[in-house]
Short mmCIF file of C-alpha atoms in Angstrom, two decimals:
data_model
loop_
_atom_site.label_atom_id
_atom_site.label_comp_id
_atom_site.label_asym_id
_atom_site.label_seq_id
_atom_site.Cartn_x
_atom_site.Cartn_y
_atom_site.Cartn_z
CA UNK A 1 -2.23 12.12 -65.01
CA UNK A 2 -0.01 9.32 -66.61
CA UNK A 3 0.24 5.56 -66.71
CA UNK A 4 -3.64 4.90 -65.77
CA UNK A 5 -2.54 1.06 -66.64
CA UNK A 6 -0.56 -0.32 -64.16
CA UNK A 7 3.08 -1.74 -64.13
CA UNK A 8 3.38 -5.48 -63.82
CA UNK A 9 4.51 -5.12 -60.77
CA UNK A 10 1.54 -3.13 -59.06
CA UNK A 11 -0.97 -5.22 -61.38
CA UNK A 12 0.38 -8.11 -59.66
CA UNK A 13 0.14 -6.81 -55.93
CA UNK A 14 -3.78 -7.04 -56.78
CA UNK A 15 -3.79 -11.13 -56.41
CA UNK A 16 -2.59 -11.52 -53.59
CA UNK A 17 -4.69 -8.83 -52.07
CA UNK A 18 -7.49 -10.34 -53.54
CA UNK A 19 -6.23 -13.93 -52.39
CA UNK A 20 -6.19 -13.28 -48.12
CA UNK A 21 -9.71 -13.97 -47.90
CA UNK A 22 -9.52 -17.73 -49.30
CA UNK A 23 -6.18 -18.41 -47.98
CA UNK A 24 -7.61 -17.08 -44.42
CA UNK A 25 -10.14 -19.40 -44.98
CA UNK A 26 -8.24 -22.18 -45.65
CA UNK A 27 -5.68 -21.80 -43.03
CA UNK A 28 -8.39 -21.54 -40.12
CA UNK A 29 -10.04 -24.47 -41.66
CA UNK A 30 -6.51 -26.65 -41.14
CA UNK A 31 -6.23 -25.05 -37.74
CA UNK A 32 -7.23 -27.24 -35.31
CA UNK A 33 -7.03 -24.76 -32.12
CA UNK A 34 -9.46 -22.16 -31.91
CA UNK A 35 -7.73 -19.84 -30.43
CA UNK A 36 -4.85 -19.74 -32.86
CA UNK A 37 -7.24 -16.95 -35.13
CA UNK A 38 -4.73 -14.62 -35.04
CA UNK A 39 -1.72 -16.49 -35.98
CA UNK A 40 -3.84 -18.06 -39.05
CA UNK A 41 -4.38 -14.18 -40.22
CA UNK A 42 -0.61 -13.44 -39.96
CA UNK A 43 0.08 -16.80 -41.72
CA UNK A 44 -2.47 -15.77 -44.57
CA UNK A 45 -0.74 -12.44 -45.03
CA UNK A 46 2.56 -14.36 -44.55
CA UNK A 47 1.64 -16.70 -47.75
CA UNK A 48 -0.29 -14.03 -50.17
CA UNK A 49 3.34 -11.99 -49.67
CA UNK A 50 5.27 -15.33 -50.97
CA UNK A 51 2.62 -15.88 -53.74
CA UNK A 52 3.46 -12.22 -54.96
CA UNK A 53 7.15 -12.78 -54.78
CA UNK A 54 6.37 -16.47 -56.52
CA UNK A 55 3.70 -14.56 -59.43
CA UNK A 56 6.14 -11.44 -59.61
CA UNK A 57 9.21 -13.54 -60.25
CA UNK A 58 7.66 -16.61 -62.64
CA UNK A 59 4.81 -13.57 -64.67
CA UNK A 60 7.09 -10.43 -64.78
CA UNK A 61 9.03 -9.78 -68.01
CA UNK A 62 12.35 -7.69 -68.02
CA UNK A 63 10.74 -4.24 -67.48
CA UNK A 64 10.61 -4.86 -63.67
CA UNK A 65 15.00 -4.94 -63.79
CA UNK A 66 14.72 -1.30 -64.76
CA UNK A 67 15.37 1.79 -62.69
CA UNK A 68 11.93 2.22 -61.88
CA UNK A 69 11.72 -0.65 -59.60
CA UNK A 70 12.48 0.76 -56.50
CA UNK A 71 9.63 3.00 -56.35
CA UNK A 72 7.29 0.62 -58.53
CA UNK A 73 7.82 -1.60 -56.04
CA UNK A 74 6.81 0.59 -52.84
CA UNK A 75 3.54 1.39 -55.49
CA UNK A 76 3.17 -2.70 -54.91
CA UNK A 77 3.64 -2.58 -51.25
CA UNK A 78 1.09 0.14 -50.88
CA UNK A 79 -1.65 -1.06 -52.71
CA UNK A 80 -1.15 -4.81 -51.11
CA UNK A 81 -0.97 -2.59 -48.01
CA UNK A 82 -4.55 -1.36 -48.88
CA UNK A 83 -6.13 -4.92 -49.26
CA UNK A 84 -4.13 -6.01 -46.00
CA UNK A 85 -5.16 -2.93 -43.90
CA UNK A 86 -9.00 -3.32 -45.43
CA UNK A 87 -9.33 -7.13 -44.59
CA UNK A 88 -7.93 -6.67 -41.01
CA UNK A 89 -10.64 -3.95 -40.35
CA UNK A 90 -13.23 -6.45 -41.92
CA UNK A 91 -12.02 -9.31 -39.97
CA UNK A 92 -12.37 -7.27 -36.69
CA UNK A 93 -15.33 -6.45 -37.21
CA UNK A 94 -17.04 -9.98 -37.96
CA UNK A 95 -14.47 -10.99 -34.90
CA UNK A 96 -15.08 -8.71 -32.11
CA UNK A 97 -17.53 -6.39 -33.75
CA UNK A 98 -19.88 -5.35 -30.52
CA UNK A 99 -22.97 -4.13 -32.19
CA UNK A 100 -22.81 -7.02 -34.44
CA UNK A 101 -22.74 -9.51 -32.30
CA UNK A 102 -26.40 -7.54 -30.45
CA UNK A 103 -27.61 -8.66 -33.64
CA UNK A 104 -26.85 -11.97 -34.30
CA UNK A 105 -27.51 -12.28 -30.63
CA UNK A 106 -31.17 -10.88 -31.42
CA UNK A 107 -31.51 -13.24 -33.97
CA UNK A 108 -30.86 -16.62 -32.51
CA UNK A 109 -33.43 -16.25 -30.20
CA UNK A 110 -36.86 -17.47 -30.52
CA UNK A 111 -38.56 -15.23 -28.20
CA UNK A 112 -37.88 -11.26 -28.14
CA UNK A 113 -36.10 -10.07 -24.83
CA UNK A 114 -36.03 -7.22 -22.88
CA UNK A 115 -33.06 -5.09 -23.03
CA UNK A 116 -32.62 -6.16 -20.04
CA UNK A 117 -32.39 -9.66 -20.49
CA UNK A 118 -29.70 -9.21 -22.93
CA UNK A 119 -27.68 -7.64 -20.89
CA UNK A 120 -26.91 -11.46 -19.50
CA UNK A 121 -28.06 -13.22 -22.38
CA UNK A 122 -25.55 -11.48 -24.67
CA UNK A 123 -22.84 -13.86 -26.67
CA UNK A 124 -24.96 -17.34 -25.63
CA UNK A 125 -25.66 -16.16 -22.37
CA UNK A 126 -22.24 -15.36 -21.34
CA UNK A 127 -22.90 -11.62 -20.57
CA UNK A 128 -21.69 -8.52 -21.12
CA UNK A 129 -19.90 -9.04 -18.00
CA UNK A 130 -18.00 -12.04 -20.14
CA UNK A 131 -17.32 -9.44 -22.83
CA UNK A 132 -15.92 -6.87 -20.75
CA UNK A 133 -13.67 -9.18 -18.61
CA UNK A 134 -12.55 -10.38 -21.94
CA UNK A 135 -11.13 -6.92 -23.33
CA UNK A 136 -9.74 -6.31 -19.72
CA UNK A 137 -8.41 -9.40 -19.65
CA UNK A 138 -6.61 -8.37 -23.05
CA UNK A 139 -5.54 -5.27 -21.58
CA UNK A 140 -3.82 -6.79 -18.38
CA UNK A 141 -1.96 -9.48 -20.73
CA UNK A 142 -0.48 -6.28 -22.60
CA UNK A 143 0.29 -5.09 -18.94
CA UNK A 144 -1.68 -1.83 -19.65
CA UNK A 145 -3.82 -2.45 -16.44
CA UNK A 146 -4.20 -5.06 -13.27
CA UNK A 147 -6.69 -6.09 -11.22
CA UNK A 148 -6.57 -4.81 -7.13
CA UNK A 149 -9.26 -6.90 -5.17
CA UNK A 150 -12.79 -5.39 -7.07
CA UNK A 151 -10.89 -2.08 -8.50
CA UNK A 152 -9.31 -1.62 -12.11
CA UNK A 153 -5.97 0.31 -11.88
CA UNK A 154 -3.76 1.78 -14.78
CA UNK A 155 -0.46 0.53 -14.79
CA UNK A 156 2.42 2.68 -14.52
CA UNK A 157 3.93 3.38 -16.31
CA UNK A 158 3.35 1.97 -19.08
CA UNK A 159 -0.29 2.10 -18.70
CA UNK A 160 -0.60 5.15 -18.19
CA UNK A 161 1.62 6.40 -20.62
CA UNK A 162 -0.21 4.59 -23.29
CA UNK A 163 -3.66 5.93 -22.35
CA UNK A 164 -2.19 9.90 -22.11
CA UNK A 165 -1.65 9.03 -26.02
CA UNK A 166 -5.28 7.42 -26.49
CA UNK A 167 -6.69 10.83 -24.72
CA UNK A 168 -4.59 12.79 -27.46
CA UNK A 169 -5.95 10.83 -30.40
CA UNK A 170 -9.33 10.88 -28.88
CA UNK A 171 -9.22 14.93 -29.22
CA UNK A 172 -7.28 15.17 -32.16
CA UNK A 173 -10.03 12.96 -33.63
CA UNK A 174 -12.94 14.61 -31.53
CA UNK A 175 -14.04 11.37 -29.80
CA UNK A 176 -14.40 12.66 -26.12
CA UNK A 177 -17.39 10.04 -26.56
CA UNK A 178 -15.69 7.07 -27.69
CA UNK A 179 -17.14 3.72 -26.97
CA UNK B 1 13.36 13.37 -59.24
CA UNK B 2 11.57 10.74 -60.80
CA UNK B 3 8.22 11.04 -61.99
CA UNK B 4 7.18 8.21 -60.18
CA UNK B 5 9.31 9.51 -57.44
CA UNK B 6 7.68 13.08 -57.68
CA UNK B 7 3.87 10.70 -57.88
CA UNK B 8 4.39 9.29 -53.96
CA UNK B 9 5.35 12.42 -52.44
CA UNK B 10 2.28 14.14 -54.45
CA UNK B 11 0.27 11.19 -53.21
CA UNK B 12 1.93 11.62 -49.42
CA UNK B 13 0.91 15.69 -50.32
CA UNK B 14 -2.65 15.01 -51.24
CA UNK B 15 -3.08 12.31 -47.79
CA UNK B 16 -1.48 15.17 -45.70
CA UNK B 17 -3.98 17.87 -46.97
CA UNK B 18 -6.98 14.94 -46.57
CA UNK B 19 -5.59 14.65 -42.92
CA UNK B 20 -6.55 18.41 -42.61
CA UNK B 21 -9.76 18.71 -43.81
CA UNK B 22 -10.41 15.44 -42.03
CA UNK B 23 -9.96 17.06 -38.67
CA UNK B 24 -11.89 20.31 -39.38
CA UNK B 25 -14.87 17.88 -40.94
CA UNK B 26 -15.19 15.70 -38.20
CA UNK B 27 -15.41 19.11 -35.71
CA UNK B 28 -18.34 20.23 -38.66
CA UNK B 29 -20.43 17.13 -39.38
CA UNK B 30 -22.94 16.28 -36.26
CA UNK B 31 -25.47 13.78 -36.55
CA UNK B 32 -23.67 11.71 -39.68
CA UNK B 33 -22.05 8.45 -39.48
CA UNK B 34 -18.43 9.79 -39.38
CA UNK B 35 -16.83 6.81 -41.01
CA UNK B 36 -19.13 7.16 -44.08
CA UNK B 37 -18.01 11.41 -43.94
CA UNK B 38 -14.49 10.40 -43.80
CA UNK B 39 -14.69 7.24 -46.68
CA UNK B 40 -16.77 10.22 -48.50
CA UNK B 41 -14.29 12.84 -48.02
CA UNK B 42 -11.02 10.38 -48.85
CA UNK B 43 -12.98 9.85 -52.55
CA UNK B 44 -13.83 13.57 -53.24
CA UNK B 45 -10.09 14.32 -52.25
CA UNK B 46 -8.65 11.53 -54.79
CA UNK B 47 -10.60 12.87 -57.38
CA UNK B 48 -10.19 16.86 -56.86
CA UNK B 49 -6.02 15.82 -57.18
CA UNK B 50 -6.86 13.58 -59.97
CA UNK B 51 -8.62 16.44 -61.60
CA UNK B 52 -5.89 19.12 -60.57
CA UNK B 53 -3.24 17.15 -62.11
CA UNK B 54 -4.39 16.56 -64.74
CA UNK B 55 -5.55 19.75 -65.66
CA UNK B 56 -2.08 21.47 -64.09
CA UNK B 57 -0.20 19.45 -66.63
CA UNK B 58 2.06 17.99 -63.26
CA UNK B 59 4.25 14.99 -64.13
CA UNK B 60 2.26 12.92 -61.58
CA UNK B 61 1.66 9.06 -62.92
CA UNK B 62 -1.48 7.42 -61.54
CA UNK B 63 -0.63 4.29 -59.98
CA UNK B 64 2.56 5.74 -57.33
CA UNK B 65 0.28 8.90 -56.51
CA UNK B 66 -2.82 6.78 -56.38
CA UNK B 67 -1.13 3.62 -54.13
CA UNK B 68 0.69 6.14 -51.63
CA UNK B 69 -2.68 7.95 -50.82
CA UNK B 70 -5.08 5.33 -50.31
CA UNK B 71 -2.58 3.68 -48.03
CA UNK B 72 -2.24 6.86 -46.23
CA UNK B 73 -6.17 6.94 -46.12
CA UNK B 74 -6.78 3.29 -44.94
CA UNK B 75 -4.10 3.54 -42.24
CA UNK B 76 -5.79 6.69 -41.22
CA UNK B 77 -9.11 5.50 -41.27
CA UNK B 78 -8.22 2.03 -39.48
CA UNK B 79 -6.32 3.96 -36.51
CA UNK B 80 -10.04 6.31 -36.33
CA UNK B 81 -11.69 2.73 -36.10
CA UNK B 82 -9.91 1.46 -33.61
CA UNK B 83 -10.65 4.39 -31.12
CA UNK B 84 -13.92 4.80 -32.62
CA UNK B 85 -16.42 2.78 -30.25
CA UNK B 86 -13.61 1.04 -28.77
CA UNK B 87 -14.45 -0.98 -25.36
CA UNK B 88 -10.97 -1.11 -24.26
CA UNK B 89 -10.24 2.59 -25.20
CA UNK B 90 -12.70 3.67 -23.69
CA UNK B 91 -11.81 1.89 -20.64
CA UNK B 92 -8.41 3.39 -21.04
CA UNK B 93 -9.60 6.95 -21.04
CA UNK B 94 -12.16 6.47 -18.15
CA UNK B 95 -9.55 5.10 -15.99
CA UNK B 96 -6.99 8.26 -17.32
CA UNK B 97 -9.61 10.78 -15.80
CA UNK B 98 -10.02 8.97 -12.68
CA UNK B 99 -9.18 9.62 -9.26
CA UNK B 100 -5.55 7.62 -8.60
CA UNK B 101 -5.76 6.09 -12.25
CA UNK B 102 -8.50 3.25 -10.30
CA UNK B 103 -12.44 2.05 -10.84
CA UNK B 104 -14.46 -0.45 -9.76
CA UNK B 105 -15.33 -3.10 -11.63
CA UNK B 106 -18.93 -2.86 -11.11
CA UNK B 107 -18.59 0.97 -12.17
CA UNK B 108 -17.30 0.23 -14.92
CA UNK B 109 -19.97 -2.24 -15.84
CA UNK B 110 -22.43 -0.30 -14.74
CA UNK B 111 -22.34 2.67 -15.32
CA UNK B 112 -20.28 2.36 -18.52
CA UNK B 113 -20.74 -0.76 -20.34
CA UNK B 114 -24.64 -1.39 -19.56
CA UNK B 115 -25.73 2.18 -19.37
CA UNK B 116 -23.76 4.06 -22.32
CA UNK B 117 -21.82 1.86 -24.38
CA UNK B 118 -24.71 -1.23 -24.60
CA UNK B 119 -27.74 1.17 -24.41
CA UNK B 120 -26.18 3.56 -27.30
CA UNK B 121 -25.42 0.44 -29.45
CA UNK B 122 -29.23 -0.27 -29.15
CA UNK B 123 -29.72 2.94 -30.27
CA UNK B 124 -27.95 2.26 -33.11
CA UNK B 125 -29.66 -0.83 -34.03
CA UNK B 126 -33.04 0.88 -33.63
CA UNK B 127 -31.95 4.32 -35.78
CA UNK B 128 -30.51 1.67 -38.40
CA UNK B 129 -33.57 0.29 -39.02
CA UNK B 130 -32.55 -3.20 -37.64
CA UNK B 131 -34.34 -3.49 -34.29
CA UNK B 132 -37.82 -1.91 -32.66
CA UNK B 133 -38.86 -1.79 -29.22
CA UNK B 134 -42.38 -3.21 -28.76
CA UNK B 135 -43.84 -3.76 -25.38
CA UNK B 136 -40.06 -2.83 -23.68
CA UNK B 137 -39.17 -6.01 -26.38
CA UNK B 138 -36.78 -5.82 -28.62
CA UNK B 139 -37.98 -7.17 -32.18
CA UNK B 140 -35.74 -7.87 -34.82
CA UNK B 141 -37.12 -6.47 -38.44
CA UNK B 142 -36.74 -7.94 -41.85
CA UNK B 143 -34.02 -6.05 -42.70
CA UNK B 144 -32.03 -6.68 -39.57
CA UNK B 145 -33.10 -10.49 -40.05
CA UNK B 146 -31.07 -10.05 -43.65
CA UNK B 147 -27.76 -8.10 -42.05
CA UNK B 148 -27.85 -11.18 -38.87
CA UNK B 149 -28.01 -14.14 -41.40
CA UNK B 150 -25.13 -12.74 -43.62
CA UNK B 151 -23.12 -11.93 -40.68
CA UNK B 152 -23.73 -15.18 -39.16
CA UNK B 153 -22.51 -16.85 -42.72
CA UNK B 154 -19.08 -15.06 -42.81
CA UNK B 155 -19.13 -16.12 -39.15
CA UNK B 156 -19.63 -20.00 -40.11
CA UNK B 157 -16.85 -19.05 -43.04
CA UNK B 158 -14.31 -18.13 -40.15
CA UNK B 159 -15.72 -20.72 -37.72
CA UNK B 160 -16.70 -18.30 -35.01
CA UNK B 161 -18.84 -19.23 -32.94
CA UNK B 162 -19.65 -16.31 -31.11
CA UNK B 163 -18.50 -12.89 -31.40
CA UNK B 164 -18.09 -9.47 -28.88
#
């Protein structure tokens, strides 16, 4: 195995990765809607790419005009790939994460409920009722399914197309028990 | 071919046989936490081509091989996420099987969301060591006390107010 140090290039792709936590943090701290969460996460990745063009242009000495840069630079794009693909997971999961959220749930409550009792109480006594109208509601915005009086219907086709895929990757992966 | 060149397509090789073994482990491994097998797995793999190269005498430089298969790996292992306990995939599938592609609502709630998906999540919490069930109550322990207040920190971090 060669070249355990890395090029400036691919050294480089490492501060930006690093830096989409605090400038995620920053950016939903200017936002003033709260529902623009997803747009500040695109803007973060948005501005850690232009401070890696900025460090990469201003830190980089002549090496990176070589013939190497090409694939140096796809090295660069992978490994800020890595951080970008790792920080989305993470952000999902302190976002939307459902087992999670039973917890903190659990814990802002002075007395201990029933299972039960959660079952209404859950997210500040919205309900899981609130939670899954929310992911439908998600799902009929992406026109995947629609609402017929008190029924749930896949769409067609695009619906259904999409979940024949979802029950291919479920038993490629061997998830017949997903959810 | 460059070296470097020759690195990503050993690194694409390595994330291709990882993709393999993936599928056969997850068929193998019962009763684990399968995104710990498969994190597990993607670092055993690294290492074993490390090794192989190394010891082969290969042309293969560390940073192209090692950048093209961890992205391989994350990509891999965010798509198995997403499908992995997913509400909304679920809901997918369930309405896939069913009779004219339709549910109920209330089926859905009930018989999915409350009864399996809920109920197996508090399964998880108890197994995990975060919750017990005394007197049909559920009690939060110390160590789920710990995991709630750090979550609810990076929470306050993103200003979320609630989560699910």
């Amino acid at each position: 195995m060669n070249d355990i140090l890395p090029s400036w290039a691919v050294g480089l792709a490492f501060v930006p990765g690093l830096a989409l936590a605090p400038l995620h943090v920053c950016l939903l701290s200017l936002t003033p809607r709260r529902g623009a969460k997803s747009v500040a996460l695109a803007a973060a990745v948005a501005a850690a790419l232009l401070l890696y063009v900025l460090l990469l242009s201003t830190l980089a000495p002549t090496e990176v005009g070589d013939v190497e840069i090409f694939t140096d630079l796809m090295s660069a794009a992978f490994v800020f790939g890595v951080f970008v693909i790792g920080y989305v997971e993470f952000y999902s999961l302190i976002n939307r994460g459902y087992t999670l959220s039973i917890l903190t749930e659990l814990a802002s409550r002075h007395a201990a409920p029933t299972v039960d009792e959660l079952v209404t109480g859950y997210s500040g006594d919205r309900g899981l009722e609130w939670m899954l109208r929310k992911r439908l509601h998600g799902l009929v915005s992406l026109g995947l399914v629609r609402y017929d009086n008190n029924d749930i219907v896949l769409t067609q086709p695009r619906g259904s197309r999409l979940a024949s895929m979802v029950v291919l990757l479920l038993d490629l992966f061997d998830l017949q028990k997903s959810g | 071919m460059t070296d470097a060149a020759f690195s990503h397509v050993a690194g694409l090789a390595a994330f291709a046989f990882y993709f393999l073994l993936m599928l056969v482990l997850l068929r193998l491994v019962r009763g684990r936490s399968p995104v710990a097998v498969l994190m597990a797995c993607a670092l055993l793999v690294w290492l074993a081509a490390i090794a192989v190269s190394t010891l082969s005498g290969l042309p293969v430089s560390f940073w192209p091989f090692t950048s093209s298969y961890w992205f391989g790996c994350m990509a891999l292992l965010f798509l198995y996420a997403g499908l992995y306990k997913s509400v909304s995939v679920r809901v997918l599938k369930d309405l896939h099987t069913a009779r004219n592609h339709r549910r109920p609502f209330r089926t859905v709630f009930d018989q999915y969301l409350v009864n399996e998906s809920y109920r197996g999540r508090i399964g998880i919490l108890r197994h995990s060591g975060f919750v017990d069930i005394e007197e049909g109550r559920l009690r939060m322990t110390s160590k789920g006390r710990i995991v709630a207040r750090a979550v609810r920190m990076i929470q306050r971090l993103y200003r979320i107010d609630r989560s699910g």
